């Protein structure tokens, strides 16, 4: 058995975070080949934890353009579960891989010779210019893997609004060139599997709200022309196995709560074209679907909406739902024999520099090791030098302090002095019991230069030194200045205490009254707060505003419930205009619990209650 799954993950990073790891995400799908669309990753964002998992080989294509200000908005990735990446005969491991489908991308086949042969074979694309071919391959929307028995296309089809001529042209060229490639392979006798989000609902049964003009869409007509029942070469695998099943959807809009009532569309597909693998493939009873497709279905267990658990939609959700707005679709193949021994193609993620790094030579490795050793030695030397400098500076400062200054401690009412001239009486300036190294340490500390425009460090003496009186023209010794400053400081403290006492005794009654008035005014300014009446008035006014806002919201006709406001985001004459709609989740009109058809512009007059 060989299981193939297609899944628009709507952001691979988010799905990995939700699952816990890439391996857990892949394991939850339990398939041999897993095709992701809309991975929303640029090549620069690729890391091993996002693209590599044990037991899987991966192939990816990222967007190469930032059109319309968007980057990393598409992208596809194919993961193949294998037992061995080398000398393997497993069908899940591709024999070759190609990024894009025009053959023009640099990483298309990993070989210039093979790439040239492919371009020579694709003469059917002569009607398109080289630029047109590159444009359709620039958004990272296709990965091709050749599995021997079949060629697998992992495709993320572009979306185009009915009034967007530029995107309609892009989508038309995209599918037209893609179809040319399919026809080329089918003409060569190859089997072709196409999986992915094609952004096309083929029939009314595949759409929740198919209107009268639904069948006239050009892309739906193109899709139906591919099918065997309409003369084409492909089978719609899900419809072949479930021809009459209704309400079988794979996508639900996130901004309308449509998932709550299963109001979606089927745009994720698996197509298969070609003959069966049996020798009797020309018999009427033999076909690719009848002989090799055991089953195909939609994996609804991946839906975000869980009945009874998920909060109801009321103009939005109180909690964001985790998961993609799509669900996976799978196909289970049978009677698929092994193929010839082969290795993992060079396009695999294991070989790209962003994942595995660049290959190193022996010479570069030895040079890096030598440089690393030199850097290590330099760092050690630098750290030792910094440590020594700190010690030298500290010793020098202490030495200088001991030689030159007297440090005084002052308390209220007393003055005491401690003589720290440890080097006094030593002709060499050494501390008692010191060594000759002390002088060298001091000299080393003095050699440290100050940074430019930075004042030199202040000494202890400067804090006790009196500002010299230049008018007297005299100078004093350091010790005389310090003793004089000590006496002035003690005297000033005594004077301050005396003045404070006199002030208390001489304060008049009038002065005290003035001080009391000033203090009272200051307290009043600090503690002033809105009066209780002001608070009540403000609260009442705010309630009135809320009531007027509530009154301006109309009630819907179907449920008589307050509507929700929306804004037109589509470019046009009404862009940015607000309107009101029913706040319930979108669903079939036959269900009275779903959104009713109420609509009103915000500028129109509100309906009275």
Coordinates of C-alpha atoms in Angstrom, one line a residue:
X1 CA 0.0 0.0 0.0
X2 CA 1.1 3.5 -0.8
X3 CA -0.7 6.5 0.9
X4 CA -0.5 10.0 -0.6
X5 CA -1.9 13.0 1.3
X6 CA -2.3 16.6 0.1
X7 CA -2.8 19.3 2.7
X8 CA -2.9 23.1 2.5
X9 CA -1.4 23.9 5.9
X10 CA -1.9 27.7 5.7
X11 CA 1.6 28.3 7.3
X12 CA 3.9 25.3 8.0
X13 CA 5.5 27.1 10.9
X14 CA 2.1 27.5 12.6
X15 CA 1.2 23.8 12.1
X16 CA 4.5 22.6 13.4
X17 CA 4.1 24.8 16.5
X18 CA 0.6 23.4 17.0
X19 CA 1.8 19.8 16.7
X20 CA 4.9 20.2 18.7
X21 CA 7.4 19.3 16.0
X22 CA 7.6 18.6 12.3
X23 CA 7.9 14.9 12.9
X24 CA 4.7 14.8 15.0
X25 CA 2.9 16.7 12.3
X26 CA 4.0 14.2 9.6
X27 CA 3.2 11.3 11.9
X28 CA -0.3 12.5 12.5
X29 CA -1.0 12.3 8.7
X30 CA 0.5 8.7 8.6
X31 CA 1.3 8.7 4.8
X32 CA 4.2 7.7 2.6
X33 CA 4.1 10.9 0.5
X34 CA 2.8 14.1 2.1
X35 CA 2.3 17.2 -0.1
X36 CA 2.0 20.6 1.7
X37 CA 0.8 23.8 0.1
X38 CA 0.9 27.4 1.3
X39 CA 3.9 26.8 3.6
X40 CA 4.5 30.6 3.8
X41 CA 8.3 30.3 4.1
X42 CA 11.0 32.1 2.1
X43 CA 14.2 30.3 1.4
X44 CA 16.0 32.5 3.9
X45 CA 13.7 31.3 6.6
X46 CA 14.3 27.6 6.0
X47 CA 15.8 25.8 9.0
X48 CA 16.3 22.1 9.8
X49 CA 13.5 22.0 12.3
X50 CA 11.1 23.3 9.6
X51 CA 12.1 21.1 6.7
X52 CA 13.9 18.1 8.0
X53 CA 12.5 15.1 10.0
X54 CA 13.9 11.8 10.8
X55 CA 12.8 9.1 8.3
X56 CA 11.7 11.6 5.7
X57 CA 13.2 13.2 2.6
X58 CA 11.8 16.7 1.7
X59 CA 11.6 18.8 -1.4
X60 CA 10.4 22.3 -1.5
X61 CA 9.8 25.4 -3.5
X62 CA 9.5 28.9 -2.1
X63 CA 8.3 32.1 -3.6
X64 CA 10.9 34.2 -5.5
X65 CA 8.9 37.4 -5.7
X66 CA 7.5 40.0 -3.4
X67 CA 4.6 41.1 -5.7
X68 CA 1.9 43.3 -4.2
X69 CA 4.1 43.7 -1.1
X70 CA 3.8 40.1 -0.1
X71 CA 6.7 37.7 0.7
X72 CA 6.5 34.1 1.7
X73 CA 2.8 33.9 1.0
X74 CA 2.8 30.6 -1.0
X75 CA 5.3 27.8 -1.3
X76 CA 5.0 24.0 -1.5
X77 CA 6.8 21.1 0.1
X78 CA 6.8 17.3 -0.5
X79 CA 7.8 14.9 2.3
X80 CA 8.6 11.3 1.4
X81 CA 8.7 8.6 4.2
X82 CA 11.6 6.2 3.5
X83 CA 13.6 3.6 5.3
X84 CA 16.8 4.5 3.5
X85 CA 17.9 7.6 1.5
X86 CA 20.5 5.7 -0.4
X87 CA 20.4 2.6 -2.6
X88 CA 16.7 2.3 -2.0
X89 CA 14.0 0.6 -4.2
X90 CA 11.1 2.3 -2.4
X91 CA 8.5 4.0 -4.5
X92 CA 8.1 6.8 -2.0
X93 CA 11.7 8.0 -2.6
X94 CA 11.7 9.9 -5.9
X95 CA 14.3 9.1 -8.5
X96 CA 14.4 12.7 -9.7
X97 CA 12.9 16.0 -8.5
X98 CA 12.2 19.3 -10.1
X99 CA 11.3 22.7 -8.7
X100 CA 8.7 24.5 -10.9
X101 CA 7.3 23.0 -14.1
X102 CA 8.8 25.2 -16.9
X103 CA 12.3 23.7 -16.6
X104 CA 13.9 27.2 -16.3
X105 CA 14.6 27.5 -12.6
X106 CA 18.1 27.1 -11.4
X107 CA 17.2 24.2 -9.0
X108 CA 14.8 22.6 -11.5
X109 CA 16.6 19.3 -12.0
X110 CA 20.0 19.8 -10.4
X111 CA 21.8 19.2 -13.7
X112 CA 22.4 21.6 -16.5
X113 CA 22.5 18.7 -19.0
X114 CA 19.2 17.3 -17.8
X115 CA 17.7 20.8 -17.8
X116 CA 18.7 21.4 -21.4
X117 CA 17.1 18.1 -22.5
X118 CA 13.9 19.0 -20.7
X119 CA 13.7 22.4 -22.5
X120 CA 14.4 20.7 -25.8
X121 CA 11.4 18.3 -25.2
X122 CA 9.1 21.1 -24.3
X123 CA 8.6 22.6 -27.7
X124 CA 4.9 22.9 -26.9
X125 CA 5.7 26.0 -24.8
X126 CA 7.0 28.0 -27.7
X127 CA 3.9 30.2 -27.6
X128 CA 5.1 31.6 -24.3
X129 CA 8.1 33.9 -23.9
X130 CA 10.9 33.1 -21.4
X131 CA 9.7 35.9 -19.1
X132 CA 6.1 34.5 -19.1
X133 CA 7.4 31.1 -18.2
X134 CA 9.6 32.5 -15.4
X135 CA 6.7 34.5 -14.0
X136 CA 4.5 31.5 -13.4
X137 CA 7.3 29.7 -11.7
X138 CA 8.3 32.6 -9.5
X139 CA 5.8 32.1 -6.7
X140 CA 6.8 28.7 -5.5
X141 CA 3.7 26.9 -6.6
X142 CA 4.9 23.5 -7.8
X143 CA 7.3 20.6 -7.0
X144 CA 7.6 17.6 -9.3
X145 CA 8.9 14.3 -8.1
X146 CA 9.4 11.3 -10.3
X147 CA 8.6 8.0 -8.5
X148 CA 9.3 5.6 -11.4
X149 CA 5.7 4.3 -11.8
X150 CA 4.3 7.8 -11.8
X151 CA 5.2 11.5 -11.8
X152 CA 3.8 13.5 -8.9
X153 CA 2.9 17.2 -9.2
X154 CA 2.4 19.0 -5.9
X155 CA 0.5 22.2 -7.0
X156 CA -0.8 25.3 -5.2
X157 CA -3.1 26.9 -7.7
X158 CA -3.4 30.7 -7.7
X159 CA -6.5 32.6 -6.7
X160 CA -8.0 35.3 -8.9
X161 CA -11.0 37.5 -8.2
X162 CA -13.5 38.1 -11.0
X163 CA -12.5 41.8 -11.3
X164 CA -8.7 41.3 -11.1
X165 CA -7.5 41.1 -14.7
X166 CA -3.9 40.8 -13.8
X167 CA -4.4 37.7 -11.6
X168 CA -6.8 36.2 -14.0
X169 CA -4.2 36.3 -16.7
X170 CA -1.6 34.8 -14.4
X171 CA -3.9 32.0 -13.4
X172 CA -4.8 31.3 -17.0
X173 CA -1.2 31.1 -18.1
X174 CA -0.3 29.0 -15.0
X175 CA -2.8 26.2 -15.7
X176 CA -2.3 26.4 -19.5
X177 CA 1.5 25.8 -19.2
X178 CA 0.9 23.2 -16.5
X179 CA -1.5 21.3 -18.7
X180 CA 1.1 21.4 -21.5
X181 CA 3.5 19.7 -19.2
X182 CA 1.0 17.0 -18.2
X183 CA 0.1 16.3 -21.8
X184 CA 3.8 15.9 -22.7
X185 CA 4.4 13.3 -20.0
X186 CA 1.2 11.4 -20.9
X187 CA 2.2 11.4 -24.5
X188 CA 5.5 9.7 -23.4
X189 CA 3.5 7.0 -21.7
X190 CA 4.0 8.2 -18.1
X191 CA 1.4 8.2 -15.4
X192 CA 0.7 11.6 -13.9
X193 CA -0.7 12.3 -10.4
X194 CA -1.7 15.9 -9.6
X195 CA -2.4 16.8 -6.0
X196 CA -2.9 20.1 -4.2
X197 CA -5.1 23.1 -3.6
X198 CA -6.1 24.1 -7.1
X199 CA -8.5 26.9 -5.9
X200 CA -11.2 25.5 -8.2
X201 CA -14.5 23.9 -7.2
X202 CA -15.4 21.8 -10.3
X203 CA -19.1 21.3 -9.9
X204 CA -22.1 22.6 -8.0
X205 CA -22.0 19.6 -5.6
X206 CA -18.6 20.8 -4.5
X207 CA -19.8 24.3 -3.5
X208 CA -22.1 25.3 -0.6
X209 CA -23.6 28.3 -2.4
X210 CA -23.4 27.5 -6.1
X211 CA -25.4 30.2 -7.9
X212 CA -26.9 30.3 -11.4
X213 CA -23.6 31.5 -12.9
X214 CA -21.5 29.0 -11.1
X215 CA -21.1 26.6 -14.1
X216 CA -20.0 29.5 -16.4
X217 CA -16.7 30.2 -14.7
X218 CA -13.8 29.6 -17.2
X219 CA -11.6 27.8 -14.7
X220 CA -14.4 25.3 -13.8
X221 CA -14.9 24.6 -17.4
X222 CA -11.2 24.0 -17.8
X223 CA -11.1 21.7 -14.8
X224 CA -14.0 19.6 -16.1
X225 CA -12.4 19.4 -19.5
X226 CA -9.5 17.5 -17.9
X227 CA -11.7 14.7 -16.7
X228 CA -12.1 11.3 -18.4
X229 CA -15.9 11.5 -18.5
X230 CA -15.6 14.7 -20.5
X231 CA -13.0 13.3 -22.9
X232 CA -9.9 14.3 -20.9
X233 CA -7.1 12.1 -19.4
X234 CA -7.6 12.5 -15.7
X235 CA -9.7 11.0 -13.0
X236 CA -11.0 13.1 -10.1
X237 CA -10.1 10.4 -7.5
X238 CA -12.4 11.6 -4.7
X239 CA -15.4 11.8 -7.0
X240 CA -14.6 8.5 -8.5
X241 CA -14.8 6.9 -5.1
X242 CA -17.5 9.1 -3.7
X243 CA -19.6 10.1 -6.7
X244 CA -22.8 11.2 -4.9
X245 CA -21.5 12.5 -1.6
X246 CA -22.8 15.9 -0.7
X247 CA -21.4 18.5 1.8
X248 CA -17.9 17.1 1.2
X249 CA -15.8 20.2 1.6
X250 CA -12.1 20.8 2.2
X251 CA -12.0 24.6 2.8
X252 CA -14.1 27.0 4.9
X253 CA -13.7 30.9 5.1
X254 CA -12.2 31.9 8.4
X255 CA -13.9 35.4 8.6
X256 CA -17.5 34.2 8.5
X257 CA -17.5 31.2 10.9
X258 CA -18.6 29.0 8.0
X259 CA -16.9 26.0 9.5
X260 CA -19.5 25.8 12.3
X261 CA -22.3 24.8 9.8
X262 CA -20.0 23.1 7.3
X263 CA -20.5 25.8 4.7
X264 CA -17.5 25.3 2.6
X265 CA -16.1 24.2 -0.8
X266 CA -14.0 21.4 -2.2
X267 CA -10.9 22.9 -3.8
X268 CA -8.2 20.4 -2.7
X269 CA -7.9 17.6 -5.2
X270 CA -6.1 14.4 -6.3
X271 CA -6.1 13.8 -10.1
X272 CA -4.6 10.7 -11.8
X273 CA -4.0 10.1 -15.5
X274 CA -2.5 7.3 -17.5
X275 CA -2.7 3.5 -17.8
X276 CA -2.7 0.9 -15.1
X277 CA 0.4 -1.1 -14.3
X278 CA -1.0 -4.4 -15.5
X279 CA -0.1 -5.9 -18.8
X280 CA -3.8 -6.1 -19.7
X281 CA -4.1 -2.4 -19.4
X282 CA -5.9 -2.1 -22.7
X283 CA -8.8 -4.1 -21.4
X284 CA -12.0 -2.1 -20.8
X285 CA -12.2 -3.3 -17.2
X286 CA -8.7 -2.0 -16.5
X287 CA -8.0 1.6 -15.5
X288 CA -5.7 3.4 -13.1
X289 CA -8.5 3.9 -10.6
X290 CA -10.1 0.5 -10.8
X291 CA -6.8 -1.4 -10.6
X292 CA -4.7 0.7 -8.2
X293 CA -6.8 3.1 -6.1
X294 CA -8.2 1.4 -3.1
X295 CA -9.9 4.4 -1.4
X296 CA -9.8 8.2 -1.2
X297 CA -11.4 10.5 1.3
X298 CA -11.4 13.8 3.1
X299 CA -9.7 13.7 6.6
X300 CA -12.4 15.7 8.4
X301 CA -10.7 14.9 11.8
X302 CA -8.4 17.8 11.0
X303 CA -11.3 20.4 11.0
X304 CA -10.8 23.2 13.6
X305 CA -14.5 23.3 14.5
X306 CA -15.3 20.7 17.2
X307 CA -19.0 20.4 18.1
X308 CA -19.6 20.9 21.7
X309 CA -16.1 22.2 22.3
X310 CA -15.5 25.1 20.1
X311 CA -17.2 28.4 21.1
X312 CA -20.0 29.6 18.9
X313 CA -19.6 32.3 16.4
X314 CA -21.0 35.7 17.4
X315 CA -19.5 38.2 14.9
X316 CA -16.2 36.5 15.8
X317 CA -14.8 34.0 18.2
X318 CA -13.8 34.5 21.8
X319 CA -10.8 32.3 21.2
X320 CA -8.8 31.8 18.0
X321 CA -9.2 28.3 16.5
X322 CA -5.9 26.4 16.0
X323 CA -5.4 24.7 12.7
X324 CA -5.6 25.4 8.9
X325 CA -8.7 26.5 7.2
X326 CA -8.3 23.5 4.9
X327 CA -8.3 19.8 5.7
X328 CA -6.2 17.0 4.1
X329 CA -7.3 14.7 1.4
X330 CA -5.7 11.2 0.9
X331 CA -5.5 8.5 -1.7
X332 CA -4.5 4.9 -0.9
X333 CA -2.8 3.0 -3.7
X334 CA -2.5 -0.8 -4.0
X335 CA -0.4 -3.2 -6.1
X336 CA 2.4 -0.7 -6.6
X337 CA 5.7 -2.7 -7.0
X338 CA 9.1 -1.6 -6.0
X339 CA 11.4 0.2 -8.5
X340 CA 15.1 0.0 -9.3
X341 CA 17.7 1.0 -6.7
X342 CA 18.3 4.7 -6.6
X343 CA 19.5 7.5 -4.3
X344 CA 17.9 10.7 -3.0
X345 CA 17.8 13.4 -5.7
X346 CA 20.1 16.3 -5.4
X347 CA 17.1 18.7 -4.9
X348 CA 16.5 17.1 -1.5
X349 CA 16.6 19.5 1.5
X350 CA 19.5 17.5 3.0
X351 CA 21.8 18.8 0.3
X352 CA 21.1 22.6 0.4
X353 CA 23.7 24.8 2.1
X354 CA 21.1 26.5 4.3
X355 CA 20.4 23.1 6.0
X356 CA 23.6 21.2 5.9
X357 CA 26.1 24.0 5.6
X358 CA 28.9 24.4 3.0
X359 CA 31.4 21.6 2.4
X360 CA 34.9 22.1 3.9
X361 CA 38.3 21.1 2.5
X362 CA 41.1 19.7 4.7
X363 CA 43.1 22.8 4.1
X364 CA 40.2 25.1 5.2
X365 CA 39.6 22.9 8.2
X366 CA 43.3 23.1 9.4
X367 CA 43.4 26.9 8.7
X368 CA 40.2 27.4 10.8
X369 CA 41.7 25.3 13.6
X370 CA 45.0 27.3 13.5
X371 CA 43.1 30.6 13.6
X372 CA 40.9 29.3 16.4
X373 CA 44.0 28.5 18.5
X374 CA 45.5 31.9 17.9
X375 CA 42.3 33.6 18.9
X376 CA 42.1 31.5 22.0
X377 CA 45.7 32.4 23.0
X378 CA 45.0 36.0 22.3
X379 CA 41.9 36.0 24.4
X380 CA 43.7 34.4 27.3
X381 CA 46.5 36.9 27.1
X382 CA 44.1 39.8 26.8
X383 CA 42.2 38.6 29.9
X384 CA 45.4 38.3 31.9
X385 CA 46.6 41.7 30.7
X386 CA 43.3 43.3 31.8
X387 CA 43.5 41.6 35.2
X388 CA 47.1 42.7 35.7
X389 CA 46.2 46.3 34.7
X390 CA 43.4 46.4 37.2
X391 CA 45.7 45.1 39.9
X392 CA 48.4 47.6 38.9
X393 CA 46.0 50.5 38.9
X394 CA 44.6 49.5 42.3
X395 CA 48.1 49.2 43.8
X396 CA 49.2 52.5 42.3
X397 CA 46.2 54.3 43.7
X398 CA 46.7 52.9 47.1
X399 CA 50.4 53.7 47.1
X400 CA 49.7 57.2 46.0
X401 CA 47.1 57.7 48.7
X402 CA 49.4 56.4 51.4
X403 CA 52.3 58.7 50.3
X404 CA 50.4 62.0 49.9
X405 CA 47.2 62.3 51.8
X406 CA 45.7 62.3 55.2
X407 CA 42.1 61.0 55.4
X408 CA 39.8 62.6 57.9
X409 CA 36.5 61.3 59.4
X410 CA 34.1 64.0 60.7
X411 CA 31.2 63.6 63.1
X412 CA 28.9 66.1 64.7
X413 CA 30.6 67.7 67.7
X414 CA 34.1 66.0 67.2
X415 CA 36.9 65.8 64.6
X416 CA 39.4 63.1 64.4
X417 CA 42.3 62.5 62.0
X418 CA 44.1 59.3 61.0
X419 CA 47.6 59.6 59.5
X420 CA 47.9 57.1 56.6
X421 CA 51.4 58.1 55.4
X422 CA 52.7 54.6 55.4
X423 CA 55.7 55.5 53.3
X424 CA 56.9 58.3 55.6
X425 CA 60.6 58.0 56.5
X426 CA 61.3 55.6 53.6
X427 CA 63.7 57.3 51.2
X428 CA 62.6 54.9 48.4
X429 CA 59.0 55.5 48.9
X430 CA 58.3 51.8 49.8
X431 CA 55.8 50.7 52.3
X432 CA 57.2 49.1 55.4
X433 CA 58.1 45.5 54.7
X434 CA 57.5 46.2 51.0
X435 CA 59.6 45.1 48.0
X436 CA 61.0 46.8 44.9
X437 CA 58.0 45.5 42.9
X438 CA 55.9 48.1 44.7
X439 CA 57.6 50.9 42.8
X440 CA 57.1 49.2 39.5
X441 CA 53.5 48.6 40.3
X442 CA 53.1 52.3 41.1
X443 CA 54.8 53.3 37.9
X444 CA 52.6 51.0 35.9
X445 CA 49.5 52.5 37.4
X446 CA 50.8 56.0 36.6
X447 CA 51.4 55.1 32.9
X448 CA 47.7 54.6 32.3
X449 CA 46.5 57.4 30.1
X450 CA 43.2 59.2 30.5
X451 CA 40.7 59.3 27.7
X452 CA 40.6 62.6 25.7
X453 CA 38.1 65.2 27.0
X454 CA 37.8 63.3 30.2
X455 CA 38.8 65.0 33.6
X456 CA 41.4 63.2 35.6
X457 CA 40.3 61.1 38.6
X458 CA 39.8 63.2 41.8
X459 CA 41.9 62.3 44.9
X460 CA 40.7 62.2 48.5
X461 CA 42.5 65.4 49.1
X462 CA 40.4 67.3 46.6
X463 CA 37.2 66.7 48.6
X464 CA 38.6 68.3 51.7
X465 CA 40.6 71.0 50.1
X466 CA 39.5 74.6 50.4
X467 CA 39.2 76.7 47.3
X468 CA 42.3 78.8 47.2
X469 CA 42.0 82.6 47.7
X470 CA 43.8 83.9 44.7
X471 CA 43.4 87.5 45.9
X472 CA 45.8 86.9 48.9
X473 CA 48.4 85.4 46.6
X474 CA 49.4 83.0 49.3
X475 CA 49.6 79.2 49.3
X476 CA 49.4 76.6 52.1
X477 CA 50.5 73.1 52.6
X478 CA 48.1 70.2 52.1
X479 CA 48.0 69.3 55.8
X480 CA 47.4 72.9 56.8
X481 CA 44.4 73.1 54.4
X482 CA 43.0 69.9 55.7
X483 CA 43.2 71.0 59.3
X484 CA 41.7 74.3 58.5
X485 CA 38.8 72.7 56.6
X486 CA 38.2 70.4 59.6
X487 CA 37.9 73.3 61.9
X488 CA 35.6 75.2 59.6
X489 CA 33.3 72.2 59.2
X490 CA 33.0 71.7 62.9
X491 CA 32.4 75.3 63.5
X492 CA 29.7 75.5 60.7
X493 CA 27.9 72.6 62.3
X494 CA 27.8 74.3 65.7
X495 CA 26.6 77.5 64.1
X496 CA 23.9 75.7 62.2
X497 CA 22.5 74.1 65.4
X498 CA 22.6 77.4 67.2
X499 CA 20.8 79.2 64.5
X500 CA 18.1 76.5 64.4
X501 CA 17.5 76.9 68.1
X502 CA 17.3 80.7 67.9
X503 CA 14.9 80.5 65.1
X504 CA 12.5 78.3 67.0
X505 CA 12.7 80.6 70.0
X506 CA 12.2 83.8 68.0
X507 CA 9.4 82.6 65.7
X508 CA 6.4 84.9 66.1
X509 CA 2.8 83.9 66.1
X510 CA 2.2 85.6 62.8
X511 CA 5.0 83.7 61.1
X512 CA 3.7 80.4 62.4
X513 CA 0.2 81.3 61.1
X514 CA 1.7 82.0 57.6
X515 CA 3.5 78.7 57.6
X516 CA 0.3 76.9 58.6
X517 CA -1.6 78.5 55.8
X518 CA 1.0 77.6 53.2
X519 CA 1.1 74.0 54.4
X520 CA -2.7 73.8 54.3
X521 CA -2.8 75.1 50.7
X522 CA -0.1 72.7 49.6
X523 CA -1.9 69.7 51.1
X524 CA -5.1 70.8 49.4
X525 CA -3.4 71.0 46.0
X526 CA -1.9 67.6 46.4
X527 CA -5.0 65.8 47.6
X528 CA -7.5 67.6 45.3
X529 CA -9.7 65.0 43.5
X530 CA -12.9 65.1 41.5
X531 CA -16.0 65.6 43.6
X532 CA -18.5 62.8 44.0
X533 CA -20.9 64.8 41.8
X534 CA -18.4 65.0 39.0
X535 CA -17.8 61.3 39.2
X536 CA -21.4 60.5 38.9
X537 CA -21.9 63.0 36.0
X538 CA -19.0 61.5 34.1
X539 CA -20.3 58.0 34.6
X540 CA -23.8 58.9 33.5
X541 CA -22.4 60.7 30.4
X542 CA -20.4 57.6 29.5
X543 CA -23.4 55.4 29.9
X544 CA -25.4 57.7 27.6
X545 CA -22.7 57.4 25.0
X546 CA -22.7 53.7 25.2
X547 CA -26.5 53.6 24.9
X548 CA -26.4 55.8 21.8
X549 CA -23.8 53.6 20.3
X550 CA -25.9 50.5 21.0
X551 CA -29.0 52.2 19.7
X552 CA -27.2 53.0 16.4
X553 CA -26.5 49.2 15.8
X554 CA -29.4 47.8 13.9
X555 CA -31.1 44.4 14.6
X556 CA -31.1 41.8 11.9
X557 CA -34.4 40.8 10.4
X558 CA -34.0 37.0 10.9
X559 CA -33.1 36.8 14.6
X560 CA -33.7 40.4 16.0
X561 CA -30.2 40.4 17.4
X562 CA -27.6 43.2 17.2
X563 CA -25.6 43.1 14.0
X564 CA -21.9 43.3 13.6
X565 CA -20.0 46.1 11.8
X566 CA -17.8 45.3 8.9
X567 CA -15.6 47.3 6.5
X568 CA -15.3 47.0 2.8
X569 CA -11.6 46.0 2.1
X570 CA -11.9 45.4 -1.6
X571 CA -10.7 48.2 -3.9
X572 CA -13.6 50.1 -5.5
X573 CA -16.0 53.0 -4.9
X574 CA -17.1 51.6 -1.5
X575 CA -13.6 50.9 -0.2
X576 CA -13.3 51.6 3.5
X577 CA -17.1 52.0 4.0
X578 CA -18.7 50.4 7.0
X579 CA -21.8 48.2 6.9
X580 CA -23.8 45.9 9.2
X581 CA -24.6 42.2 8.8
X582 CA -26.0 39.5 10.9
X583 CA -23.6 38.4 13.7
X584 CA -24.2 34.7 13.3
X585 CA -22.0 32.2 11.5
X586 CA -22.5 31.7 7.8
X587 CA -24.4 28.6 6.7
X588 CA -27.1 27.3 4.4
X589 CA -30.2 29.4 4.0
X590 CA -32.3 26.4 4.9
X591 CA -30.9 26.4 8.5
X592 CA -32.6 29.1 10.6
X593 CA -29.7 29.1 13.1
X594 CA -27.3 30.5 10.5
X595 CA -26.7 34.0 9.3
X596 CA -29.7 35.7 7.8
X597 CA -29.4 37.9 4.8
X598 CA -29.6 41.3 6.6
X599 CA -27.3 44.0 5.2
X600 CA -27.2 47.8 5.8
X601 CA -24.7 50.5 5.2
X602 CA -23.5 52.2 8.4
X603 CA -24.5 55.6 6.9
X604 CA -28.1 54.6 6.6
X605 CA -30.7 55.3 9.3
X606 CA -30.8 52.7 12.1
X607 CA -33.9 50.7 12.6
X608 CA -35.9 51.6 15.7
X609 CA -36.3 49.1 18.4

